[in-house]
Structures are given as C-alpha cells and as structure tokens.
Coordinates of C-alpha atoms in Angstrom, one line a residue:
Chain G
X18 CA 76.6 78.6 87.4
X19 CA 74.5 81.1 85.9
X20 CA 75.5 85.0 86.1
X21 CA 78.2 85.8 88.7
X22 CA 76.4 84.8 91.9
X23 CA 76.9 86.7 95.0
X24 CA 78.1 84.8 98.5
X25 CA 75.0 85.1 100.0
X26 CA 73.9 83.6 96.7
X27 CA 75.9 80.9 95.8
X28 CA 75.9 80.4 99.6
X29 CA 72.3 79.3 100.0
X30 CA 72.4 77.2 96.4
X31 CA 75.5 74.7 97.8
X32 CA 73.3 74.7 101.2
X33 CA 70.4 73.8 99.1
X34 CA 73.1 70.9 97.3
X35 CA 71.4 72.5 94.2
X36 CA 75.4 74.0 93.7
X37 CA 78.5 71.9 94.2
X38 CA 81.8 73.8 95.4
X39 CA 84.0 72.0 93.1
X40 CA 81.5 73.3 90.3
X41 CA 81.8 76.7 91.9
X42 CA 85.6 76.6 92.1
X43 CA 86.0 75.4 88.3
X44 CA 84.2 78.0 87.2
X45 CA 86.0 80.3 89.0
X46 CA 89.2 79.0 88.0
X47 CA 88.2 78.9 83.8
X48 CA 87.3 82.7 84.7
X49 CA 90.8 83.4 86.0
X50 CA 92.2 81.9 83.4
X51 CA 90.5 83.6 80.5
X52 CA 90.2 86.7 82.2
X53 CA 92.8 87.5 84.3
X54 CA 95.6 88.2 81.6
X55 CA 94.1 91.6 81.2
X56 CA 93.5 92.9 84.9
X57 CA 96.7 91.1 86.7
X58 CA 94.7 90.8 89.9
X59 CA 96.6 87.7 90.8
X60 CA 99.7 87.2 91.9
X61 CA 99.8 83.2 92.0
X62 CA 96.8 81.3 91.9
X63 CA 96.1 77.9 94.0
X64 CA 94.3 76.3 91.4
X65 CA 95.2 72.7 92.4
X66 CA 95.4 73.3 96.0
X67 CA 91.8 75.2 95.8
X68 CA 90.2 72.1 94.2
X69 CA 91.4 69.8 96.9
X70 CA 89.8 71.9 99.6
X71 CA 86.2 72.2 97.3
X72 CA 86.2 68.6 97.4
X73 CA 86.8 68.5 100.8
X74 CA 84.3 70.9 101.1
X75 CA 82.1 68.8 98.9
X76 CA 82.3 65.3 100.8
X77 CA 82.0 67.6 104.2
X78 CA 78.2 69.1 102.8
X79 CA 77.5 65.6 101.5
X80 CA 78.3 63.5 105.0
X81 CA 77.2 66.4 107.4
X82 CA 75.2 69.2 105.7
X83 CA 76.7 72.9 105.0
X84 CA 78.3 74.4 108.3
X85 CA 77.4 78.1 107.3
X86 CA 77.0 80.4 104.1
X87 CA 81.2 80.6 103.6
X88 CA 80.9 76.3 103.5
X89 CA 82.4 75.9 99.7
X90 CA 82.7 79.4 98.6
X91 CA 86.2 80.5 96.9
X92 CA 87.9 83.9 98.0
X93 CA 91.3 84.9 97.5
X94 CA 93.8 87.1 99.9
X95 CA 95.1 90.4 99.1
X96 CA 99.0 89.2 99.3
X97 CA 100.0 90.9 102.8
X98 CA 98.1 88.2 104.3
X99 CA 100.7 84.9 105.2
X100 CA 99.2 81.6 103.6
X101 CA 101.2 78.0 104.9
X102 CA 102.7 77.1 102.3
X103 CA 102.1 79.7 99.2
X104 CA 104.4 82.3 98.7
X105 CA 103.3 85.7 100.3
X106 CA 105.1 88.9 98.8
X107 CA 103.4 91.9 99.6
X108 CA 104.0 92.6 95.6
X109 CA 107.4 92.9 96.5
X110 CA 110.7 91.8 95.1
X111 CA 111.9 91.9 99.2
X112 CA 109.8 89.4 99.8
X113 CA 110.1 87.5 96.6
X114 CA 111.0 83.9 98.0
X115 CA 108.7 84.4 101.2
X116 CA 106.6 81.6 101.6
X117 CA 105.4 81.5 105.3
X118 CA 105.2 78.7 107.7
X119 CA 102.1 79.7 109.2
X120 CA 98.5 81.1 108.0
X121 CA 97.4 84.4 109.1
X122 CA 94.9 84.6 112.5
X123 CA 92.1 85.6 109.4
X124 CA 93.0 82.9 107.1
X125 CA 92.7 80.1 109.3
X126 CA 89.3 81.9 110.6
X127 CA 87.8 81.8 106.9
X128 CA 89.5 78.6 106.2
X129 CA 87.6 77.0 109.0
X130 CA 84.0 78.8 108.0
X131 CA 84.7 76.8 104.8
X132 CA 86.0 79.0 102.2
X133 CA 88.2 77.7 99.3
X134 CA 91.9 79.9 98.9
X135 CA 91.9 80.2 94.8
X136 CA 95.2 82.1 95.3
X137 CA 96.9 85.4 96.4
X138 CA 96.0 88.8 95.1
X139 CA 97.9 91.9 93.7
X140 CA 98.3 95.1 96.4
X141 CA 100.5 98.2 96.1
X142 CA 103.7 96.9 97.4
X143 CA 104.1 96.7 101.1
X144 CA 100.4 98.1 100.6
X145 CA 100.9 101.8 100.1
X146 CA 103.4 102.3 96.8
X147 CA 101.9 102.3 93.5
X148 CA 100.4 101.9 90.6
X149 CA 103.9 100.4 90.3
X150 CA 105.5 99.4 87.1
X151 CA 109.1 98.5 88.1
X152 CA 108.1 95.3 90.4
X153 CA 108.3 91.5 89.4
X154 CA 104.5 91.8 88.7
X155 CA 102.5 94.1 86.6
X156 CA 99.9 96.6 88.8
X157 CA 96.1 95.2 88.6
X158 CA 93.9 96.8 86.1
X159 CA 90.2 98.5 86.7
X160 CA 87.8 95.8 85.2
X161 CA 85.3 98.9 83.8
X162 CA 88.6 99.8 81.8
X163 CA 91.6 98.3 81.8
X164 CA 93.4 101.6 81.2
X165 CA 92.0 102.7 84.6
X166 CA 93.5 102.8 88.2
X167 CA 92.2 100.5 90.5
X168 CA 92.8 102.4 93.5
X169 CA 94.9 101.0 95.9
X170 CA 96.3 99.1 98.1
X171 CA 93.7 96.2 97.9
X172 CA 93.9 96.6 94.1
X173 CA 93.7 92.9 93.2
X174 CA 91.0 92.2 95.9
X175 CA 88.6 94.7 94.2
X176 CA 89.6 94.2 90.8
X177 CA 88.7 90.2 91.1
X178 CA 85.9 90.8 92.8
X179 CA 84.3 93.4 90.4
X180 CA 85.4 91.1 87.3
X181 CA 83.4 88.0 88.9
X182 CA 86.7 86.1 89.5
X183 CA 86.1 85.8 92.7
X184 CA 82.9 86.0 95.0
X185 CA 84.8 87.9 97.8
X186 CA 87.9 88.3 99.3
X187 CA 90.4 90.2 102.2
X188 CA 91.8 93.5 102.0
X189 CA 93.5 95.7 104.8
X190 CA 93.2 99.3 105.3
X191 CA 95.6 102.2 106.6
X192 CA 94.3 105.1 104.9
X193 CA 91.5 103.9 102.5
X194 CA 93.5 100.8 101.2
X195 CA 89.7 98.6 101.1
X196 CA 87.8 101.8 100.5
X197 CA 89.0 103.6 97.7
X198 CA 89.6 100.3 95.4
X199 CA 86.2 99.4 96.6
X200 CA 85.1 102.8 94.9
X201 CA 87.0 102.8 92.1
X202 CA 85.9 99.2 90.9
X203 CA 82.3 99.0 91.9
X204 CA 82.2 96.7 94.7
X205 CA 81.7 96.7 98.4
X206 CA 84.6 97.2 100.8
X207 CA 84.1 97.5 104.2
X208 CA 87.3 98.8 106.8
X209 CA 85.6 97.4 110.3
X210 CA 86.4 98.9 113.7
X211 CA 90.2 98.2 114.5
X212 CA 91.0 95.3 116.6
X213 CA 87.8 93.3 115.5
X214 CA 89.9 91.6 112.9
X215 CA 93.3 90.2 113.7
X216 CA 96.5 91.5 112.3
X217 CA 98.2 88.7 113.5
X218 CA 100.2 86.9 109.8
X219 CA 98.9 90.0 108.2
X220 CA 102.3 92.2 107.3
X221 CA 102.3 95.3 108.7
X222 CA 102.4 98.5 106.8
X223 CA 101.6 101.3 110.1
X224 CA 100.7 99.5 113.3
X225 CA 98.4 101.5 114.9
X226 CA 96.0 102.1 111.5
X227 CA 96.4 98.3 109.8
X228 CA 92.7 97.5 110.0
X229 CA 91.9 94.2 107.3
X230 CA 88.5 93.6 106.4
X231 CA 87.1 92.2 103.4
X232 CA 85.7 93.0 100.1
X233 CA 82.9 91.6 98.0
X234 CA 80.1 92.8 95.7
X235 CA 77.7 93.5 98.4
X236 CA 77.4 95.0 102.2
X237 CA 75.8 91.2 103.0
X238 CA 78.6 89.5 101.3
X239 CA 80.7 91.5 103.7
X240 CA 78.7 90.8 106.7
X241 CA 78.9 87.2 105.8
X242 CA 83.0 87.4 105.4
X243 CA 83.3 89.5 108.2
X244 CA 81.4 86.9 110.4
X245 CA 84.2 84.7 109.7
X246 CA 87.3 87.4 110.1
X247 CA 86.1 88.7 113.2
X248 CA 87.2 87.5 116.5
X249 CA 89.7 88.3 119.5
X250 CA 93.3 87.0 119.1
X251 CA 94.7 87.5 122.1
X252 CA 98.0 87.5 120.7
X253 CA 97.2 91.0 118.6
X254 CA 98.0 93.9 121.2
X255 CA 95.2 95.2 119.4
X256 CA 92.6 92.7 119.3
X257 CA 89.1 93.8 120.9
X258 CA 87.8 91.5 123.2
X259 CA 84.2 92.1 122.7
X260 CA 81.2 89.8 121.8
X261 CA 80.7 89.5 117.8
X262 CA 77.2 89.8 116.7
X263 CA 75.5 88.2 113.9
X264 CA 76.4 90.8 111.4
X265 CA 74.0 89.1 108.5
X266 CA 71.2 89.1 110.8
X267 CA 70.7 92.5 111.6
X268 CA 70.4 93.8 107.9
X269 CA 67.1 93.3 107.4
X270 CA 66.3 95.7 110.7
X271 CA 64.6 98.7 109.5
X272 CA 66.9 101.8 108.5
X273 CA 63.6 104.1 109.4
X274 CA 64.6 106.1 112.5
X275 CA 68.0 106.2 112.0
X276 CA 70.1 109.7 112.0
X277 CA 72.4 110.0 109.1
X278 CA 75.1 112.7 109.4
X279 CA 75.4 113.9 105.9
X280 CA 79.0 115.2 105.9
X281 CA 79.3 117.9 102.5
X282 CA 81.8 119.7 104.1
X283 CA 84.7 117.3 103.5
X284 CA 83.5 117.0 99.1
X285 CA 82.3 120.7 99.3
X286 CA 84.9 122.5 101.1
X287 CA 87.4 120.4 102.1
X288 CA 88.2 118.9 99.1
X289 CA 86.7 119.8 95.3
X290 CA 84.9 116.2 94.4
X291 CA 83.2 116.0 91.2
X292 CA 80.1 117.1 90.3
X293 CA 79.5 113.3 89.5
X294 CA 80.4 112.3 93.0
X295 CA 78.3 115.4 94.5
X296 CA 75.2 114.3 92.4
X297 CA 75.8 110.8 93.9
X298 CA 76.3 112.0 97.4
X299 CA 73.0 114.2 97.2
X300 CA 70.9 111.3 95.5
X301 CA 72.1 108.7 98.2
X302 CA 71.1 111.2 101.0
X303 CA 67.6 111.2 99.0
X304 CA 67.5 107.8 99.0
X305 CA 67.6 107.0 103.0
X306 CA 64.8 110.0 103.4
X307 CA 62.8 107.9 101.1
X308 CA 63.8 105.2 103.9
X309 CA 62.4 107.0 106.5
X310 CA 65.9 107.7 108.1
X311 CA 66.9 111.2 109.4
X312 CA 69.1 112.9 106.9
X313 CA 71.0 116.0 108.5
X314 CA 74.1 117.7 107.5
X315 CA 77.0 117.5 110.2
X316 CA 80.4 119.3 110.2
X317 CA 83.7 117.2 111.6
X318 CA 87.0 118.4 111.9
X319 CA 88.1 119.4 108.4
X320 CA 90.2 116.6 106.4
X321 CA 93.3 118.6 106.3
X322 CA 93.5 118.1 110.0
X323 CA 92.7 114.0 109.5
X324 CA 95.0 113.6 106.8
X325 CA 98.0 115.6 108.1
X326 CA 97.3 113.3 111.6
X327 CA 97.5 110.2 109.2
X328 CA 100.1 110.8 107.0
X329 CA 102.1 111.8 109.5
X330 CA 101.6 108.5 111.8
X331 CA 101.6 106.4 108.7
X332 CA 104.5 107.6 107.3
X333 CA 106.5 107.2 110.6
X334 CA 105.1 103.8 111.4
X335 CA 105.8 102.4 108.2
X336 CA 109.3 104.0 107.7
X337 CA 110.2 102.9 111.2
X338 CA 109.4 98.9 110.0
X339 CA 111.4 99.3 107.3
X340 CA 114.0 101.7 108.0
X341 CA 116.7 98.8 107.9
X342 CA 116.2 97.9 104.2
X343 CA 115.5 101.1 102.7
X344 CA 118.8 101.8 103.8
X345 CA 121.3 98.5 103.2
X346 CA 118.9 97.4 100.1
X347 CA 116.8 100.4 98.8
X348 CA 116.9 98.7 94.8
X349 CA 114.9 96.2 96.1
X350 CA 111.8 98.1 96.3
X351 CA 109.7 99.5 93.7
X352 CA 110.2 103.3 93.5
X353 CA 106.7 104.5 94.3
X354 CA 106.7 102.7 98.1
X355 CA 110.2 103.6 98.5
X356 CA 109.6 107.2 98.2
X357 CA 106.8 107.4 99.7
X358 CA 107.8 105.4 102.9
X359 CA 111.3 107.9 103.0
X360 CA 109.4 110.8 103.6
X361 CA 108.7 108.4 107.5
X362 CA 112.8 109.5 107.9
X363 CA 112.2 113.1 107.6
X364 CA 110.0 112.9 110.3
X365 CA 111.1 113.3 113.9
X366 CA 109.9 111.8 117.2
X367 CA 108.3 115.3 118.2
X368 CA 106.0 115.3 114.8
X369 CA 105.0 111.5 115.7
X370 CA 104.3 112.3 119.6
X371 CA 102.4 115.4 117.8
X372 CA 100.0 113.7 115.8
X373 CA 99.3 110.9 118.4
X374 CA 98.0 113.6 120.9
X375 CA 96.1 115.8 117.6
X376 CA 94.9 111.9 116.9
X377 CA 93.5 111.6 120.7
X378 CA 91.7 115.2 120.3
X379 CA 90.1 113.9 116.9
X380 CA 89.0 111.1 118.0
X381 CA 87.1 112.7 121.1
X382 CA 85.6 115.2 118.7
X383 CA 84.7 112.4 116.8
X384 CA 82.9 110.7 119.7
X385 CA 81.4 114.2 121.1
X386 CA 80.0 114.5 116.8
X387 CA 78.5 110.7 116.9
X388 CA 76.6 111.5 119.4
X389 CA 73.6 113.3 117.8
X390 CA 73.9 110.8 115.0
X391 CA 74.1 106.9 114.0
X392 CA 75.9 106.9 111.0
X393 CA 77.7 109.0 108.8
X394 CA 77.4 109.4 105.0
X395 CA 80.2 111.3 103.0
X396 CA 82.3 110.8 100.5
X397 CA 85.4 108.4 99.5
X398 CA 87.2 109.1 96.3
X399 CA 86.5 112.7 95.1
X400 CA 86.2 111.4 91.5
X401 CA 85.8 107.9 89.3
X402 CA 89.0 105.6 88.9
X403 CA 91.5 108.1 86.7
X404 CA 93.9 106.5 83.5
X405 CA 96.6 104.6 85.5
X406 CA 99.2 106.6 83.9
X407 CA 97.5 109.7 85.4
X408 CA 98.5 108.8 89.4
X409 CA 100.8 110.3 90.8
X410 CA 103.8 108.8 92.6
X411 CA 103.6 111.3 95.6
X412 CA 100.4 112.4 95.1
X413 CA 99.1 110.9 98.4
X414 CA 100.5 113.9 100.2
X415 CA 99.0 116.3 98.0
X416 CA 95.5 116.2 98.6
X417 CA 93.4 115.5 101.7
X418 CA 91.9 112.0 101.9
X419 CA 88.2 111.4 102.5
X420 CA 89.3 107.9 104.2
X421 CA 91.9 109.4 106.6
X422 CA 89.2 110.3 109.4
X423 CA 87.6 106.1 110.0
X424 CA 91.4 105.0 110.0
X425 CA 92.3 107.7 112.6
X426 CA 89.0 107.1 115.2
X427 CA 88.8 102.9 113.9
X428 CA 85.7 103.6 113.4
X429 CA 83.7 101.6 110.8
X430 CA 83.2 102.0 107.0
X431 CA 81.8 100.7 104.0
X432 CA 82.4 102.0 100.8
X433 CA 79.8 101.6 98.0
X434 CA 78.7 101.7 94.8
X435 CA 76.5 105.5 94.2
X436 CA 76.1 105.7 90.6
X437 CA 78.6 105.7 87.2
X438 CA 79.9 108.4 85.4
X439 CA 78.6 108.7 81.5
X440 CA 81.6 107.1 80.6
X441 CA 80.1 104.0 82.8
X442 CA 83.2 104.3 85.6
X443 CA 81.6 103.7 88.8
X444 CA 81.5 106.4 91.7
X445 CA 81.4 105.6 95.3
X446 CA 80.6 106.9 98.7
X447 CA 81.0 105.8 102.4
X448 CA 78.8 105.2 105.5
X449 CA 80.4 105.2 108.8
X450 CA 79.4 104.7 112.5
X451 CA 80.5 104.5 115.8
X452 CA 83.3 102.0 117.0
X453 CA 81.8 98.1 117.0
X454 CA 78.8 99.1 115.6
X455 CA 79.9 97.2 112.5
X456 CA 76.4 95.9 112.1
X457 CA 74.4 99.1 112.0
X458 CA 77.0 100.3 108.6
X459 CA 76.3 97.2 107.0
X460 CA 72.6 97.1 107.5
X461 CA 72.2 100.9 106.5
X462 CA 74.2 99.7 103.2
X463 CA 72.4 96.9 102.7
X464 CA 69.4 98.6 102.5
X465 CA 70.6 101.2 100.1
X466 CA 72.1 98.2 97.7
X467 CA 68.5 97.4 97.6
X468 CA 67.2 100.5 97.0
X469 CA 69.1 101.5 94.3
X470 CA 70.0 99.3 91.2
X471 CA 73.8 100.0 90.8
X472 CA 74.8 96.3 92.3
X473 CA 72.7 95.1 89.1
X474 CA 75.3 96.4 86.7
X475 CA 78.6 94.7 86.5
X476 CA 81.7 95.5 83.7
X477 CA 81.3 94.2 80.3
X478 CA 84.6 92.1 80.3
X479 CA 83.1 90.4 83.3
X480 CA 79.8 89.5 81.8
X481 CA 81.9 88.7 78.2
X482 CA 83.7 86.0 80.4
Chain E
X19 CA 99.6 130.0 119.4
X20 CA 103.8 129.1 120.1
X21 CA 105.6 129.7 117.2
X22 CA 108.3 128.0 119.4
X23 CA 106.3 124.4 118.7
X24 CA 106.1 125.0 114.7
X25 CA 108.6 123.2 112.6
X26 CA 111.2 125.7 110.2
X27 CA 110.9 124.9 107.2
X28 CA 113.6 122.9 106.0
X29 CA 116.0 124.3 102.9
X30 CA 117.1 121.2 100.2
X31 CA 120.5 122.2 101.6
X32 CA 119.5 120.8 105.1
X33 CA 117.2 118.2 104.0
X34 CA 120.0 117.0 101.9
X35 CA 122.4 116.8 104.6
X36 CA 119.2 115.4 106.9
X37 CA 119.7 112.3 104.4
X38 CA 123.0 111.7 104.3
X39 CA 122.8 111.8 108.5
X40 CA 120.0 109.2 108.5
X41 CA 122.0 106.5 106.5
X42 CA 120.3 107.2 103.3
X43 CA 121.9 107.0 99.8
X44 CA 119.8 109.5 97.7
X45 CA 121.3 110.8 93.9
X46 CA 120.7 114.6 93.7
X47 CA 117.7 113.6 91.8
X48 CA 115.8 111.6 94.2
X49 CA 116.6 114.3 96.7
X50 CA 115.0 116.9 94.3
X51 CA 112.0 114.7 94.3
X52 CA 111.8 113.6 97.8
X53 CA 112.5 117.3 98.9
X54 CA 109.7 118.4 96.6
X55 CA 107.5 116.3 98.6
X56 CA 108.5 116.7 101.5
X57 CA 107.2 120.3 101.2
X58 CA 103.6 118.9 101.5
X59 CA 104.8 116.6 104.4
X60 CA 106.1 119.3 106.5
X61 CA 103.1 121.3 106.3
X62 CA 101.6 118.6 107.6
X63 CA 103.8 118.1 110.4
X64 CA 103.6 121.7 111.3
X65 CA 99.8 121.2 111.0
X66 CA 99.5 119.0 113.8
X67 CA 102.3 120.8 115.7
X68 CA 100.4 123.9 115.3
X69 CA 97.0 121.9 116.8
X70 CA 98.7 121.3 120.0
X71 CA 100.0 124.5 120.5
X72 CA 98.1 125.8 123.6
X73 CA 99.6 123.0 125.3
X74 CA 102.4 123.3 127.6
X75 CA 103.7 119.6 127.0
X76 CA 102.3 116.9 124.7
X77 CA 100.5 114.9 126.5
X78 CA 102.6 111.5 126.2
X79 CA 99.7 109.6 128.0
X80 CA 97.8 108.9 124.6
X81 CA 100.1 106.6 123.7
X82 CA 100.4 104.6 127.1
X83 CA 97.5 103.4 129.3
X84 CA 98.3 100.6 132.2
X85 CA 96.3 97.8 131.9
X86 CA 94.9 95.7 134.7
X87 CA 95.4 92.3 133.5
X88 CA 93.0 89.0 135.6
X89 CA 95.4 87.3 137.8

C-alpha cells in the first residue's frame, strides 16, 4: 500500500487483484496500532474478527471476482451504531457491558457490499455531550493537532479517517454531528436526506433529526458508502421508500448550469465566522463560477430561528429517551451530556408543539427558497477546530449553528475541506440541496475536490505513520 | 404579536423548585449552572413561541398525517 489510498482507490486496485484485502486490512490495523494512542479514535478495535472477514473477502474476489468498489475495504462505526457481537457503548459508562444481539439495518447493508468492521469508533456520549473527560474512554483527538477539538459527535469517525486509519466510515447527524467533525478534521462528511439511511440498531439521540451517513476523505468515497447505507427499512417509521440512484455515477455530470445559492448571510450576519472561513467561503463561490455554475447570493430564514427550532426539539427528544436514568442513575453519565440533555426537562410540551409547527413553516420556506436554486453553499463551523480545552460544556446553546437548518428540512449536506488556516488547521464549508437529491450535492463536491488541491494535503502524523 | 403565548422568564427560585418537581437531584451548584444555561434555552423557547404567535392554536397537524397503507 502506497500513500493512504482513497475507497474509490483502493476500491478499483483489489478489483484489479493488483491489492489484496487482507493486505489492506494489515496495514490498516499496524496504522491503528502505532497511531492511535495519540488521537483515541477507537473505542475497541476488531482486529482478529476484521481479518477473518478480509479473508473472506479475499477467497470471495478470488472464486467469483469483486462484487462492487466496498468488496474488501475496511471502515469502522461511530459506536451508536449496534454491531452482533462487539460491545456498542455510545462512549458511555450506561452502556458499558452492551453488547447487542443484532447488527444495525446499516451495518449489515455495508457488511453485505463487502466492507471489513476494523472496530468501533469514539462519539460524544450518547452523541451530543462532550469533549468529555470524565468517561471510561478518553475524547478523540484532531489529527492536524492533537491538542485540538475534533468537533463532535462523530469525533472518532473523522479523526480515523483524516489520520489514514481508516478509508471511511459511519457517522450520524442531529445538529451537525457528521458535519462539523468533517470540518474540523479535513475530511468529507455527508448528513443525506432523512429516511434514506436506516436508523434502525442505530441508538437514538432525537428521533425526528437522527440522520447517519458516512464519512470518508472524499464526496466519491461518500457516494460509494452511501450506495451501500442507503435503502428503505420498512421497519424505520422514517424510512423513505424511494428508488436509490447510482450516487457514484452521476459525479462526473457537469456542474456548468447549475444555480448555487451562496448563503453569506448566516457567516456574515447571522453569525461572526472567521475571516479565514469567509476567505474560504468567497474562493469556493469563485471556484464553481470558474465551473460554469450560477453563483448568486440567497437569504434563508436567519439561524437564530433554525437553531432555537433545533435545540428546542433536540433537547426534548433526547431528554424524553432518557428521562428515566438521568433521574434514578444520573453518575452514570458523563457531565457534559447530562447537562446538556437536562436542559430537555425544562422544557414543556407547549415549547415542543411550538417548534414542530415553527419547524413545518421553515421547512416550506425552505422549499419556496430551493426553488430558484439547485444547491446551496454556506458555511459549517464558523472557525478551524479550537484547543480542546477551549469548548465549552454548554456552549451549544450559546451560539447559532450553521448545521441546524439541513437537520431541520432533512435536506442534504456535505461538508468539505475549503482551505487551512496558517497554522495548517483545516476550514470547511457545506453544499446543500433539495430533499433526495443526494446525488446532485455529491457531484457538485466532487467537482470542487477536483478543482481545488486541499484533498492532496493530509496531517503530518498521518503521513509520519 | 400575543404576549399571552411568550414564555416568563423563569427566576433560579422557580427553576429550582421546577427540578425538584421533575424528579431531579441537582446540588445548588449544578442548578447555578444549569440555570445559567437555561437562560439561552428559554430564549429560545420564547423564540419559536414568539414565531407562531399570529396563530390562534398551534397547528397540531405537523406532527400527525394519516397514512393510506396498500391492503
């Protein structure tokens, strides 16, 4: 193995038989092991069940040829996600002896496209608390610098991937839990329309906003994971019954055409973003003019409005699962996710009911907005990854969120690379379209990857290993 | 816009007891805390309060849609 391949990659290679799985996984499992002592983005790794499936994988390529670009490739869950037979513990001393009888809807899904389960990655606990420092397992580290956040809540998901330790894995997303690590480590996350991927074996944190989705070092190493996620489980009450396109396929469609709503307002006036991040945001808008797409500024309604909506639902949901525990057994939770989920008990049924109907009115702006453009380009974090030790506990109700507004509509988003601060953190940004059109977000971030040279750059502990 | 639909703004006193009536076990620090934040929460829940003001009801129908299921 030479460099840190990408799916796509290392996908065609063990098609070719020019790359063997068990290879693949070795060397991913040597990179863990050297390198994973100073990010703690796993939680328990699979190293001997992981080989057992690349050899399977292996004899399966040799007998019968590769049954798609996932055949032999190792990812990793974020550890919400139930796994038959590992322990799954939402980073969470609750949950410590939880090891579930069945695999999640999404797990068996990339399990039968191929893939090979290295092990079971680090979130916030219960995916919203943290950067935590009082749970059984250390918080995962920001492979440009190890004293930096990751973002959260798929902190080990983005951390691995960005550090070459794995070539792609899952992440869920209630309020920028994919997106904002995806920023703050360099890599590709993408939060697809809700109901296109299962929730089913997935552990809840707020019903009506859990969307998972996956994360990797590209927008075609997402379409290729997401190929595999998506699909209707009828036994999700939110599952989309709706025909799945080839998402890979459609990237190399032009982007020329296209009419990209440039939102400033949210970084300009509804939130202060960097001048880093505003530099990035202007240069990417420059960049799909130079594609021969449509660049023109739109106004939504202003975050404060999507992130009150949000916080308000998310906070309710998620106290409302676990009300029971946070009462009889509080101690067992790490103090960032119990605070945060108290503030659900504060809340009363008028505030929920409330935000559901200011939720319904968003959403049909939304729709009423989308229809003078394709996509949407805006911001995601409004700086680079800050020192750990900076993040505040309860600073998620202190400042708007540039995520808030694709969780509240499901619409989709991908969150990319859009440059690196002189200090060589990376800054992101987001694309986002209509509901299901999954493929035209990926294809327009496809084709920026390409046109810019950020994807080439990866952290130095990474390329060290 | 109905002030009658906007939430009061909650003292620690009543928070406090707000606590202690939903079960929960908080030392007067956490309740400091909590209450602290709770200030940015409650903006936020008089926010979207606020939003739906012109309305006479909220409209509870957002949340449930019959379905026709195939026999």
């Amino acid at each position: 193995v030479s460099g840190i391949p990408t799916i796509a990659e290392a996908g065609a290679l063990i098609a070719q038989r020019k790359l063997s799985p068990v290879e693949l996984t070795h060397w991913c499992l040597d990179r863990i092991d050297r390198l994973d002592d100073s990010i703690h983005a796993f939680l328990h790794v699979a190293g001997e069940r992981a080989l057992v499936e690349a050899k399977a994988a292996e004899a399966e390529i040799m007998a019968d040829g590769c049954k798609g670009p996932l055949h032999g490739i190792p990812i990793a869950h974020k550890d919400i996600y139930c796994t038959q037979g590992i322990p799954t513990t939402a980073h969470s001393r609750v949950l410590m002896d939880h090891v579930p009888q069945e695999d999640a809807f999404v797990v068996r899904r990339l399990a039968a496209a191929g893939t090979v389960m290295l092990g079971k990655l680090a979130t916030h606990e219960f995916a919203w608390g943290g950067p935590s420092f009082d749970l059984p397992w250390p918080p995962a580290r920001n492979p440009w610098n190890a004293r930096h956040f990751t973002g959260g809540s798929s902190s080990g998901t983005a951390a691995a991937v960005a550090a070459g330790l794995v070539l792609g894995g899952t992440g869920s997303d209630s309020g920028g839990s994919i997106r904002m690590p995806a920023s703050f480590c360099g890599v590709a996350g993408f939060k697809p329309t809700y109901g296109l991927c299962s929730r089913t074996g997935i552990l809840p944190l707020a019903g009506s906003l859990d969307h998972p989705g996956p994360l990797a070092w590209t927008a075609e190493d997402c379409a290729i994971l997401l190929q595999a996620m998506a699909g209707y489980d009828p036994s999700d009450p939110a599952g989309a019954d709706v025909a799945i396109p080839n998402f890979r396929s459609g990237l190399e469609e032009p982007v020329a055409g296209l009419r990209i709503g440039f939102v400033r307002h949210f970084h300009e006036e509804d939130d202060s973003a960097s001048e880093a991040v505003r530099r990035a945001l202007e240069e990417a808008a420059r960049v799909f003019r130079d594609l021969g797409a449509d660049v023109r500024e739109v106004r939504l309604a202003p975050l404060a409005d999507w992130s009150a909506c949000g916080i308000i639902i998310l906070a309710a949901e998620a106290y409302a699962f676990h009300e029971e525990r946070l009462k009889s057994q509080p101690h067992l939770y790490g103090e960032s996710f119990r605070d945060r989920a108290l503030m659900g008990a504060f809340l009363d049924a008028a505030d929920y009911l409330a935000a559901q109907r200011m939720r319904a009115e968003l959403c049909e702006a939304f729709e009423r907005a989308m229809r003078d453009v394709d996509l949407l380009l805006c911001a995601i974090t409004p700086d680079a990854a800050p020192p750990i030790e900076a993040v505040q506990k309860m600073g998620t109700f202190e400042r708007p969120s540039c995520s808030f507004p694709f969780n509240m509509t499901g619409a989709p988003a991908l969150a990319l690379r859009s440059g690196f601060t002189e200090n060589g953190m990376p800054l992101g940004m987001q694309l986002a379209g209509r509901p299901f059109e999954d493929a035209l977000v990926l294809r327009a971030g496809h084709h920026y990857e390409r046109a810019t040279c950020w994807s080439q750059r990866r952290p130095s502990m990474a390329l060290a290993g | 816009m109905n002030e009658d639909v906007i939430r009061p703004q909650m003292t620690r006193e009543e928070f406090a007891a707000l606590a202690r009536h939903k079960g929960l076990s908080l030392s007067p620090e956490q309740t400091d805390e909590l209450y602290g934040a709770f200030r940015y929460v409650e903006k936020m829940a008089q926010r979207v309060r606020a939003s739906g003001a012109d309305a006479l009801w909220t409209d509870s129908a957002v949340l449930f849609k019959p379905v026709r299921r195939q026999p």
